[in-house]
Amino acid sequence: MKSNLFFILLLLCISMGCSDPTSDTTTGFHYDIIPQVQELEKQEGHFKLDDITKIFIQPDVNEIRSFVAKQLSDYLKAAGVEKCPVNVAQNSTSKGIFLSINPNIEAREGYNLTVSRDKIELEAKQPKGLFYGIQTLRQLIQNGKIPAVAIKDAPRFPYRGMHLDVCRHFFPVEFVKKYIDQLAFHKINNFHWHLTEDQGWRIEIKQYPKLQSIASKRKETLIGHYSDQPQRYDGKEYGGYYTQEEVKEVIQYAKERFINIIPEIEMPGHSLAALSAYPELACTEGPFEAATKWGIFEDVYCPKEETFTFLENVLQEVMDLFPSKYIHIGGDECPKKRWEESAFCQQLIKKEGLKDEHELQSYFIQRIEKFVNSKGRIIIGWDEILEGGLAPNAVVMSWRGMKGGIAAAKEKHQVIMSPTTHCYFDYYQSKSEDEPIAIGGFTPLEKVYEFEPIPDELTPDEHQYILGAQANLWTEYIPTPEHAEYMVFPRLCALSEVIWSPKEKRSWDDFTKRLNTHLKRLDEMNINYAKHLFDVKADIKNEENGNLKIGLSKNAADYDIYYTLDGNEPTSNSTKYTAPIPLDKSSTLIAKTIHKTKDVNTNPFNLSFQKHLAVGKKISIAEAASDRYPGLQNATTLINGMDGGATFNAEQWLGFDGGNCHATIDLGEEKAISNVQIGTFKGNDAWIYLPSAIRVLASSDGKSFKEVKNLDRAAIESAGEDIAIAMNTNSQFLKVEIDNFGEIPAGKAGAGHKAWLFVDEIIVE
Ligand code: ACM
């Protein structure tokens, strides 16, 4: 039905003579391919697809006949070519599409594609190269024609990955297949299927039926964000798992699209669902329940013999199903509390001559690695597997930034880069207040596009250890397929270019131009992508005097930007943006792209500027914020007149990992101060606590300070996140000393660790 609809649209388009704004003016065609190809030479003329087009394959390799040529035939059908027979022929004079294997092509996944008036020739070293050439060909079809062109292409990295967490929320087989189709379309070759978690076990293991009957279910699910207080639950049982038959079906589906599936079986942490079914695998007695909220849980596998037997049996069934060379064993976020308290673990540490619980984790992973290696497979683990000693053959997936990946590459281990900063597609992609609730962070499309998987810290010789990169989709806040698509697209389009295309060919301006065309393809394929490409982008400059200058820009050609300064949503009757907007007093700027002719719903950009006494003045802090949350302008972020907002704009926050925020502000001259207001953040499940104490001190010379006010823990708790401190002082210098909460108390997430302190603005009035 969909292909017929597409055909009708295509015909309509031909009869109406649709013009494409991005088309090449000399040929009338566009060459908007994503991910960008290595070399492309435009040529005269075009190949017209019609009902007599044939596909010729040479040689008759089964993989080519049954997957590649068949899929090409299906794709052509979707583009309106009703019949496209597959022929085996060495040479032919008839019009057609010729697929052949050419062993002289150097790149393992490379291909050459030549389109002329009566022939399309596609050659590759291997069938998968042909498959990638076909993905390129699909993108060149325009109104039943393919422009003449010569393309030479091959990927930059051998590992191009995309992940899906099916545990926090479960996704049906049909959606997993649609997801795989999209990965293939973007030339991704590894699908990382995250199958086990605290909140649910999602793969049938025949030897352990309680994984299906118990571990696949949770009693209920948290509603809203986990930092919301009080926490609320939906009261509904939630569950699901894939049978082994379904898993086989998905593996075959992926194989036909040249995608390897890497299953992840998490250990030793994130294992609460398994413990709910088999409590004997824990260090304490239980009982346990699959988690109903998100986070990190202290009950983890105990390194007992029966645990290893269980995990080896599970892994054996998993390896019997999945042909993947790589098996992901997790290894991240494993609290050591239960091991510290367990007489068995302490005994084991002594017996094995281990230093501590980190080395015990290493012992755990190395035992599993030995087992997996004995079956001819290789383990991948999250970068925590570096702590306490890396297993000898392990591949490291670097997620807590690039540091783990750098350390592993320096130890000559293979690495897949997947840092939260650029590759976490569960993070916010826009600062719009209308954005659906997300876990946090901020990873807009531009940020994904500027990702560079090879860090400067590595020598040219060490580059070989970076296999490639991967984006992750954790689904705590992503309950439906439509929402998953919204988070993944078009960020995956940007990532595909990072990992496939030559680095020197990457151009943001050119990418956004091609993306305009590409989004129409996603429309045809019924993908619910995010429309931030049409958003206003802001370049906020802090002037010397503390005023702001806001430059606005957009990617979309058919739109203009309009704005207001009175808090109202702009319309085409508002002020049209032409030059950077100066803000010299407290104001609310709202800006929006508006289509020149059509009514299109776009997201407004919203900025609240509060010009208080400290804005534009000098500030220093005694200890730097964590490099994970340094703020856009480091300490100056605290007095730039902008807060972190309701949707956690990470650029406006300073985060202190166990440390204090002790700031000294120089107002330039003596001022009468009546109020100091401090913006903080409370998210106890994420280890973020309100301060334990605050002192404000004043000075006229910057040397001798006198305490003006102090707040204790009780006063801060009753004030909440925005802490206003009234005073009456005349001074030029202020010290605002905000003390970290200290150690997280027993019974809370992260107990025993030091808390995080977050501060976004110190308002001085
Ligand atoms: C992870 O995000 N915990 C790997």
PDB file of N, CA and C in Angstrom, residues 64-138:
ATOM      1  N   ILE A  64      24.419 -12.678  -3.179  1.00  0.00           N
ATOM      2  CA  ILE A  64      24.051 -11.562  -4.064  1.00  0.00           C
ATOM      3  C   ILE A  64      22.656 -11.806  -4.625  1.00  0.00           C
ATOM      4  N   ARG A  65      22.456 -13.058  -5.087  1.00  0.00           N
ATOM      5  CA  ARG A  65      21.157 -13.366  -5.694  1.00  0.00           C
ATOM      6  C   ARG A  65      20.023 -13.191  -4.683  1.00  0.00           C
ATOM      7  N   SER A  66      20.194 -13.803  -3.485  1.00  0.00           N
ATOM      8  CA  SER A  66      19.039 -13.831  -2.588  1.00  0.00           C
ATOM      9  C   SER A  66      18.898 -12.594  -1.712  1.00  0.00           C
ATOM     10  N   PHE A  67      19.992 -11.900  -1.391  1.00  0.00           N
ATOM     11  CA  PHE A  67      19.795 -10.683  -0.573  1.00  0.00           C
ATOM     12  C   PHE A  67      19.899  -9.431  -1.436  1.00  0.00           C
ATOM     13  N   VAL A  68      21.078  -9.278  -2.059  1.00  0.00           N
ATOM     14  CA  VAL A  68      21.393  -7.977  -2.629  1.00  0.00           C
ATOM     15  C   VAL A  68      20.490  -7.646  -3.813  1.00  0.00           C
ATOM     16  N   ALA A  69      20.451  -8.574  -4.790  1.00  0.00           N
ATOM     17  CA  ALA A  69      19.665  -8.292  -5.989  1.00  0.00           C
ATOM     18  C   ALA A  69      18.178  -8.240  -5.640  1.00  0.00           C
ATOM     19  N   LYS A  70      17.771  -9.092  -4.733  1.00  0.00           N
ATOM     20  CA  LYS A  70      16.346  -9.116  -4.367  1.00  0.00           C
ATOM     21  C   LYS A  70      15.949  -7.798  -3.702  1.00  0.00           C
ATOM     22  N   GLN A  71      16.842  -7.330  -2.818  1.00  0.00           N
ATOM     23  CA  GLN A  71      16.515  -6.067  -2.156  1.00  0.00           C
ATOM     24  C   GLN A  71      16.505  -4.902  -3.136  1.00  0.00           C
ATOM     25  N   LEU A  72      17.461  -4.930  -4.079  1.00  0.00           N
ATOM     26  CA  LEU A  72      17.469  -3.868  -5.093  1.00  0.00           C
ATOM     27  C   LEU A  72      16.143  -3.878  -5.837  1.00  0.00           C
ATOM     28  N   SER A  73      15.707  -5.068  -6.173  1.00  0.00           N
ATOM     29  CA  SER A  73      14.432  -5.210  -6.874  1.00  0.00           C
ATOM     30  C   SER A  73      13.279  -4.641  -6.023  1.00  0.00           C
ATOM     31  N   ASP A  74      13.304  -4.929  -4.722  1.00  0.00           N
ATOM     32  CA  ASP A  74      12.255  -4.402  -3.826  1.00  0.00           C
ATOM     33  C   ASP A  74      12.328  -2.872  -3.738  1.00  0.00           C
ATOM     34  N   TYR A  75      13.548  -2.354  -3.625  1.00  0.00           N
ATOM     35  CA  TYR A  75      13.695  -0.895  -3.525  1.00  0.00           C
ATOM     36  C   TYR A  75      13.173  -0.221  -4.792  1.00  0.00           C
ATOM     37  N   LEU A  76      13.473  -0.854  -5.955  1.00  0.00           N
ATOM     38  CA  LEU A  76      13.017  -0.262  -7.214  1.00  0.00           C
ATOM     39  C   LEU A  76      11.500  -0.302  -7.303  1.00  0.00           C
ATOM     40  N   LYS A  77      10.949  -1.373  -6.789  1.00  0.00           N
ATOM     41  CA  LYS A  77       9.492  -1.483  -6.773  1.00  0.00           C
ATOM     42  C   LYS A  77       8.891  -0.320  -5.965  1.00  0.00           C
ATOM     43  N   ALA A  78       9.538  -0.040  -4.834  1.00  0.00           N
ATOM     44  CA  ALA A  78       9.063   1.073  -3.997  1.00  0.00           C
ATOM     45  C   ALA A  78       9.196   2.402  -4.749  1.00  0.00           C
ATOM     46  N   ALA A  79      10.136   2.440  -5.702  1.00  0.00           N
ATOM     47  CA  ALA A  79      10.308   3.683  -6.463  1.00  0.00           C
ATOM     48  C   ALA A  79       9.476   3.677  -7.749  1.00  0.00           C
ATOM     49  N   GLY A  80       8.623   2.670  -7.924  1.00  0.00           N
ATOM     50  CA  GLY A  80       7.692   2.701  -9.036  1.00  0.00           C
ATOM     51  C   GLY A  80       7.981   1.738 -10.168  1.00  0.00           C
ATOM     52  N   VAL A  81       9.117   0.995 -10.091  1.00  0.00           N
ATOM     53  CA  VAL A  81       9.430   0.034 -11.156  1.00  0.00           C
ATOM     54  C   VAL A  81       8.778  -1.294 -10.780  1.00  0.00           C
ATOM     55  N   GLU A  82       7.732  -1.646 -11.501  1.00  0.00           N
ATOM     56  CA  GLU A  82       6.917  -2.781 -11.071  1.00  0.00           C
ATOM     57  C   GLU A  82       7.633  -4.122 -11.191  1.00  0.00           C
ATOM     58  N   LYS A  83       8.274  -4.338 -12.348  1.00  0.00           N
ATOM     59  CA  LYS A  83       8.951  -5.625 -12.556  1.00  0.00           C
ATOM     60  C   LYS A  83      10.432  -5.361 -12.760  1.00  0.00           C
ATOM     61  N   CYS A  84      11.253  -6.142 -12.105  1.00  0.00           N
ATOM     62  CA  CYS A  84      12.683  -5.955 -12.272  1.00  0.00           C
ATOM     63  C   CYS A  84      13.359  -7.318 -12.152  1.00  0.00           C
ATOM     64  N   PRO A  85      13.309  -8.132 -13.212  1.00  0.00           N
ATOM     65  CA  PRO A  85      13.814  -9.500 -13.101  1.00  0.00           C
ATOM     66  C   PRO A  85      15.322  -9.564 -12.864  1.00  0.00           C
ATOM     67  N   VAL A  86      15.718 -10.591 -12.123  1.00  0.00           N
ATOM     68  CA  VAL A  86      17.137 -10.790 -11.842  1.00  0.00           C
ATOM     69  C   VAL A  86      17.666 -11.835 -12.817  1.00  0.00           C
ATOM     70  N   ASN A  87      18.712 -11.506 -13.561  1.00  0.00           N
ATOM     71  CA  ASN A  87      19.318 -12.417 -14.535  1.00  0.00           C
ATOM     72  C   ASN A  87      20.758 -12.687 -14.153  1.00  0.00           C
ATOM     73  N   VAL A  88      21.223 -13.890 -14.493  1.00  0.00           N
ATOM     74  CA  VAL A  88      22.637 -14.177 -14.302  1.00  0.00           C
ATOM     75  C   VAL A  88      23.270 -14.079 -15.683  1.00  0.00           C
ATOM     76  N   ALA A  89      24.181 -13.165 -15.857  1.00  0.00           N
ATOM     77  CA  ALA A  89      24.789 -12.994 -17.171  1.00  0.00           C
ATOM     78  C   ALA A  89      26.158 -12.382 -17.030  1.00  0.00           C
ATOM     79  N   GLN A  90      27.064 -12.845 -17.805  1.00  0.00           N
ATOM     80  CA  GLN A  90      28.412 -12.315 -17.789  1.00  0.00           C
ATOM     81  C   GLN A  90      28.390 -10.895 -18.341  1.00  0.00           C
ATOM     82  N   ASN A  91      27.809 -10.775 -19.512  1.00  0.00           N
ATOM     83  CA  ASN A  91      27.753  -9.507 -20.220  1.00  0.00           C
ATOM     84  C   ASN A  91      26.421  -9.419 -20.918  1.00  0.00           C
ATOM     85  N   SER A  92      25.954  -8.247 -21.131  1.00  0.00           N
ATOM     86  CA  SER A  92      24.701  -8.133 -21.851  1.00  0.00           C
ATOM     87  C   SER A  92      24.659  -6.775 -22.511  1.00  0.00           C
ATOM     88  N   THR A  93      24.017  -6.729 -23.631  1.00  0.00           N
ATOM     89  CA  THR A  93      23.882  -5.437 -24.296  1.00  0.00           C
ATOM     90  C   THR A  93      22.579  -4.760 -23.898  1.00  0.00           C
ATOM     91  N   SER A  94      21.720  -5.506 -23.152  1.00  0.00           N
ATOM     92  CA  SER A  94      20.447  -4.870 -22.814  1.00  0.00           C
ATOM     93  C   SER A  94      20.641  -3.841 -21.714  1.00  0.00           C
ATOM     94  N   LYS A  95      19.649  -3.003 -21.642  1.00  0.00           N
ATOM     95  CA  LYS A  95      19.623  -1.962 -20.631  1.00  0.00           C
ATOM     96  C   LYS A  95      19.477  -2.625 -19.260  1.00  0.00           C
ATOM     97  N   GLY A  96      20.206  -2.167 -18.288  1.00  0.00           N
ATOM     98  CA  GLY A  96      20.021  -2.797 -16.987  1.00  0.00           C
ATOM     99  C   GLY A  96      20.984  -2.315 -15.921  1.00  0.00           C
ATOM    100  N   ILE A  97      20.864  -2.989 -14.820  1.00  0.00           N
ATOM    101  CA  ILE A  97      21.719  -2.694 -13.661  1.00  0.00           C
ATOM    102  C   ILE A  97      22.628  -3.902 -13.479  1.00  0.00           C
ATOM    103  N   PHE A  98      23.928  -3.682 -13.535  1.00  0.00           N
ATOM    104  CA  PHE A  98      24.898  -4.784 -13.494  1.00  0.00           C
ATOM    105  C   PHE A  98      25.626  -4.803 -12.157  1.00  0.00           C
ATOM    106  N   LEU A  99      25.494  -5.893 -11.444  1.00  0.00           N
ATOM    107  CA  LEU A  99      26.191  -6.040 -10.162  1.00  0.00           C
ATOM    108  C   LEU A  99      27.321  -7.042 -10.340  1.00  0.00           C
ATOM    109  N   SER A 100      28.527  -6.665  -9.976  1.00  0.00           N
ATOM    110  CA  SER A 100      29.612  -7.647 -10.110  1.00  0.00           C
ATOM    111  C   SER A 100      30.628  -7.514  -8.987  1.00  0.00           C
ATOM    112  N   ILE A 101      31.322  -8.621  -8.775  1.00  0.00           N
ATOM    113  CA  ILE A 101      32.391  -8.656  -7.766  1.00  0.00           C
ATOM    114  C   ILE A 101      33.704  -8.345  -8.473  1.00  0.00           C
ATOM    115  N   ASN A 102      34.439  -7.386  -7.909  1.00  0.00           N
ATOM    116  CA  ASN A 102      35.740  -7.047  -8.466  1.00  0.00           C
ATOM    117  C   ASN A 102      36.786  -7.162  -7.354  1.00  0.00           C
ATOM    118  N   PRO A 103      37.569  -8.270  -7.367  1.00  0.00           N
ATOM    119  CA  PRO A 103      38.532  -8.487  -6.274  1.00  0.00           C
ATOM    120  C   PRO A 103      39.630  -7.430  -6.240  1.00  0.00           C
ATOM    121  N   ASN A 104      39.759  -6.658  -7.329  1.00  0.00           N
ATOM    122  CA  ASN A 104      40.820  -5.638  -7.346  1.00  0.00           C
ATOM    123  C   ASN A 104      40.465  -4.393  -6.539  1.00  0.00           C
ATOM    124  N   ILE A 105      39.203  -4.265  -6.155  1.00  0.00           N
ATOM    125  CA  ILE A 105      38.841  -3.125  -5.293  1.00  0.00           C
ATOM    126  C   ILE A 105      39.483  -3.369  -3.931  1.00  0.00           C
ATOM    127  N   GLU A 106      40.174  -2.349  -3.439  1.00  0.00           N
ATOM    128  CA  GLU A 106      40.981  -2.550  -2.230  1.00  0.00           C
ATOM    129  C   GLU A 106      40.148  -2.634  -0.946  1.00  0.00           C
ATOM    130  N   ALA A 107      39.236  -1.685  -0.779  1.00  0.00           N
ATOM    131  CA  ALA A 107      38.498  -1.597   0.491  1.00  0.00           C
ATOM    132  C   ALA A 107      37.508  -2.744   0.640  1.00  0.00           C
ATOM    133  N   ARG A 108      37.528  -3.375   1.801  1.00  0.00           N
ATOM    134  CA  ARG A 108      36.682  -4.559   2.025  1.00  0.00           C
ATOM    135  C   ARG A 108      35.195  -4.242   1.860  1.00  0.00           C
ATOM    136  N   GLU A 109      34.787  -3.032   2.268  1.00  0.00           N
ATOM    137  CA  GLU A 109      33.369  -2.678   2.157  1.00  0.00           C
ATOM    138  C   GLU A 109      33.123  -1.649   1.044  1.00  0.00           C
ATOM    139  N   GLY A 110      34.150  -1.415   0.217  1.00  0.00           N
ATOM    140  CA  GLY A 110      34.048  -0.372  -0.805  1.00  0.00           C
ATOM    141  C   GLY A 110      33.259  -0.806  -2.032  1.00  0.00           C
ATOM    142  N   TYR A 111      32.895   0.165  -2.864  1.00  0.00           N
ATOM    143  CA  TYR A 111      32.179  -0.115  -4.122  1.00  0.00           C
ATOM    144  C   TYR A 111      32.437   1.022  -5.101  1.00  0.00           C
ATOM    145  N   ASN A 112      32.257   0.712  -6.398  1.00  0.00           N
ATOM    146  CA  ASN A 112      32.272   1.728  -7.458  1.00  0.00           C
ATOM    147  C   ASN A 112      30.912   1.682  -8.131  1.00  0.00           C
ATOM    148  N   LEU A 113      30.354   2.841  -8.350  1.00  0.00           N
ATOM    149  CA  LEU A 113      29.026   2.918  -8.978  1.00  0.00           C
ATOM    150  C   LEU A 113      29.111   3.880 -10.165  1.00  0.00           C
ATOM    151  N   THR A 114      28.750   3.374 -11.334  1.00  0.00           N
ATOM    152  CA  THR A 114      28.747   4.230 -12.521  1.00  0.00           C
ATOM    153  C   THR A 114      27.355   4.188 -13.135  1.00  0.00           C
ATOM    154  N   VAL A 115      26.786   5.349 -13.308  1.00  0.00           N
ATOM    155  CA  VAL A 115      25.458   5.429 -13.926  1.00  0.00           C
ATOM    156  C   VAL A 115      25.625   6.171 -15.257  1.00  0.00           C
ATOM    157  N   SER A 116      25.191   5.535 -16.350  1.00  0.00           N
ATOM    158  CA  SER A 116      25.189   6.227 -17.641  1.00  0.00           C
ATOM    159  C   SER A 116      23.788   6.092 -18.228  1.00  0.00           C
ATOM    160  N   ARG A 117      23.611   6.519 -19.498  1.00  0.00           N
ATOM    161  CA  ARG A 117      22.248   6.541 -20.055  1.00  0.00           C
ATOM    162  C   ARG A 117      21.572   5.175 -20.073  1.00  0.00           C
ATOM    163  N   ASP A 118      22.375   4.122 -20.380  1.00  0.00           N
ATOM    164  CA  ASP A 118      21.698   2.830 -20.510  1.00  0.00           C
ATOM    165  C   ASP A 118      22.247   1.740 -19.602  1.00  0.00           C
ATOM    166  N   LYS A 119      23.088   2.125 -18.686  1.00  0.00           N
ATOM    167  CA  LYS A 119      23.685   1.104 -17.835  1.00  0.00           C
ATOM    168  C   LYS A 119      23.937   1.663 -16.438  1.00  0.00           C
ATOM    169  N   ILE A 120      23.706   0.819 -15.488  1.00  0.00           N
ATOM    170  CA  ILE A 120      24.182   1.142 -14.144  1.00  0.00           C
ATOM    171  C   ILE A 120      25.128   0.024 -13.761  1.00  0.00           C
ATOM    172  N   GLU A 121      26.368   0.370 -13.513  1.00  0.00           N
ATOM    173  CA  GLU A 121      27.344  -0.656 -13.140  1.00  0.00           C
ATOM    174  C   GLU A 121      27.770  -0.448 -11.695  1.00  0.00           C
ATOM    175  N   LEU A 122      27.612  -1.507 -10.937  1.00  0.00           N
ATOM    176  CA  LEU A 122      27.998  -1.447  -9.532  1.00  0.00           C
ATOM    177  C   LEU A 122      28.933  -2.608  -9.273  1.00  0.00           C
ATOM    178  N   GLU A 123      30.140  -2.292  -8.797  1.00  0.00           N
ATOM    179  CA  GLU A 123      31.074  -3.377  -8.497  1.00  0.00           C
ATOM    180  C   GLU A 123      31.660  -3.170  -7.112  1.00  0.00           C
ATOM    181  N   ALA A 124      31.979  -4.299  -6.480  1.00  0.00           N
ATOM    182  CA  ALA A 124      32.500  -4.243  -5.119  1.00  0.00           C
ATOM    183  C   ALA A 124      33.376  -5.459  -4.883  1.00  0.00           C
ATOM    184  N   LYS A 125      34.179  -5.355  -3.834  1.00  0.00           N
ATOM    185  CA  LYS A 125      35.037  -6.489  -3.498  1.00  0.00           C
ATOM    186  C   LYS A 125      34.199  -7.642  -2.952  1.00  0.00           C
ATOM    187  N   GLN A 126      33.172  -7.278  -2.180  1.00  0.00           N
ATOM    188  CA  GLN A 126      32.335  -8.278  -1.507  1.00  0.00           C
ATOM    189  C   GLN A 126      30.859  -7.917  -1.691  1.00  0.00           C
ATOM    190  N   PRO A 127      29.969  -8.881  -1.482  1.00  0.00           N
ATOM    191  CA  PRO A 127      28.542  -8.573  -1.592  1.00  0.00           C
ATOM    192  C   PRO A 127      28.116  -7.380  -0.730  1.00  0.00           C
ATOM    193  N   LYS A 128      28.739  -7.228   0.454  1.00  0.00           N
ATOM    194  CA  LYS A 128      28.291  -6.104   1.307  1.00  0.00           C
ATOM    195  C   LYS A 128      28.609  -4.760   0.665  1.00  0.00           C
ATOM    196  N   GLY A 129      29.681  -4.689  -0.106  1.00  0.00           N
ATOM    197  CA  GLY A 129      29.987  -3.453  -0.834  1.00  0.00           C
ATOM    198  C   GLY A 129      28.893  -3.160  -1.852  1.00  0.00           C
ATOM    199  N   LEU A 130      28.408  -4.217  -2.510  1.00  0.00           N
ATOM    200  CA  LEU A 130      27.296  -4.032  -3.457  1.00  0.00           C
ATOM    201  C   LEU A 130      26.076  -3.485  -2.730  1.00  0.00           C
ATOM    202  N   PHE A 131      25.850  -4.037  -1.540  1.00  0.00           N
ATOM    203  CA  PHE A 131      24.692  -3.595  -0.749  1.00  0.00           C
ATOM    204  C   PHE A 131      24.803  -2.098  -0.427  1.00  0.00           C
ATOM    205  N   TYR A 132      26.013  -1.650  -0.049  1.00  0.00           N
ATOM    206  CA  TYR A 132      26.178  -0.220   0.263  1.00  0.00           C
ATOM    207  C   TYR A 132      26.005   0.632  -0.990  1.00  0.00           C
ATOM    208  N   GLY A 133      26.502   0.113  -2.135  1.00  0.00           N
ATOM    209  CA  GLY A 133      26.322   0.850  -3.392  1.00  0.00           C
ATOM    210  C   GLY A 133      24.844   1.010  -3.718  1.00  0.00           C
ATOM    211  N   ILE A 134      24.069  -0.028  -3.398  1.00  0.00           N
ATOM    212  CA  ILE A 134      22.625   0.041  -3.657  1.00  0.00           C
ATOM    213  C   ILE A 134      21.954   1.089  -2.763  1.00  0.00           C
ATOM    214  N   GLN A 135      22.436   1.222  -1.525  1.00  0.00           N
ATOM    215  CA  GLN A 135      21.875   2.261  -0.641  1.00  0.00           C
ATOM    216  C   GLN A 135      22.119   3.642  -1.243  1.00  0.00           C
ATOM    217  N   THR A 136      23.313   3.814  -1.844  1.00  0.00           N
ATOM    218  CA  THR A 136      23.623   5.085  -2.497  1.00  0.00           C
ATOM    219  C   THR A 136      22.715   5.291  -3.713  1.00  0.00           C
ATOM    220  N   LEU A 137      22.579   4.223  -4.496  1.00  0.00           N
ATOM    221  CA  LEU A 137      21.743   4.285  -5.697  1.00  0.00           C
ATOM    222  C   LEU A 137      20.303   4.691  -5.361  1.00  0.00           C
ATOM    223  N   ARG A 138      19.778   4.112  -4.313  1.00  0.00           N
ATOM    224  CA  ARG A 138      18.393   4.431  -3.895  1.00  0.00           C
ATOM    225  C   ARG A 138      18.225   5.933  -3.693  1.00  0.00           C
TER     226      ARG A 138
END
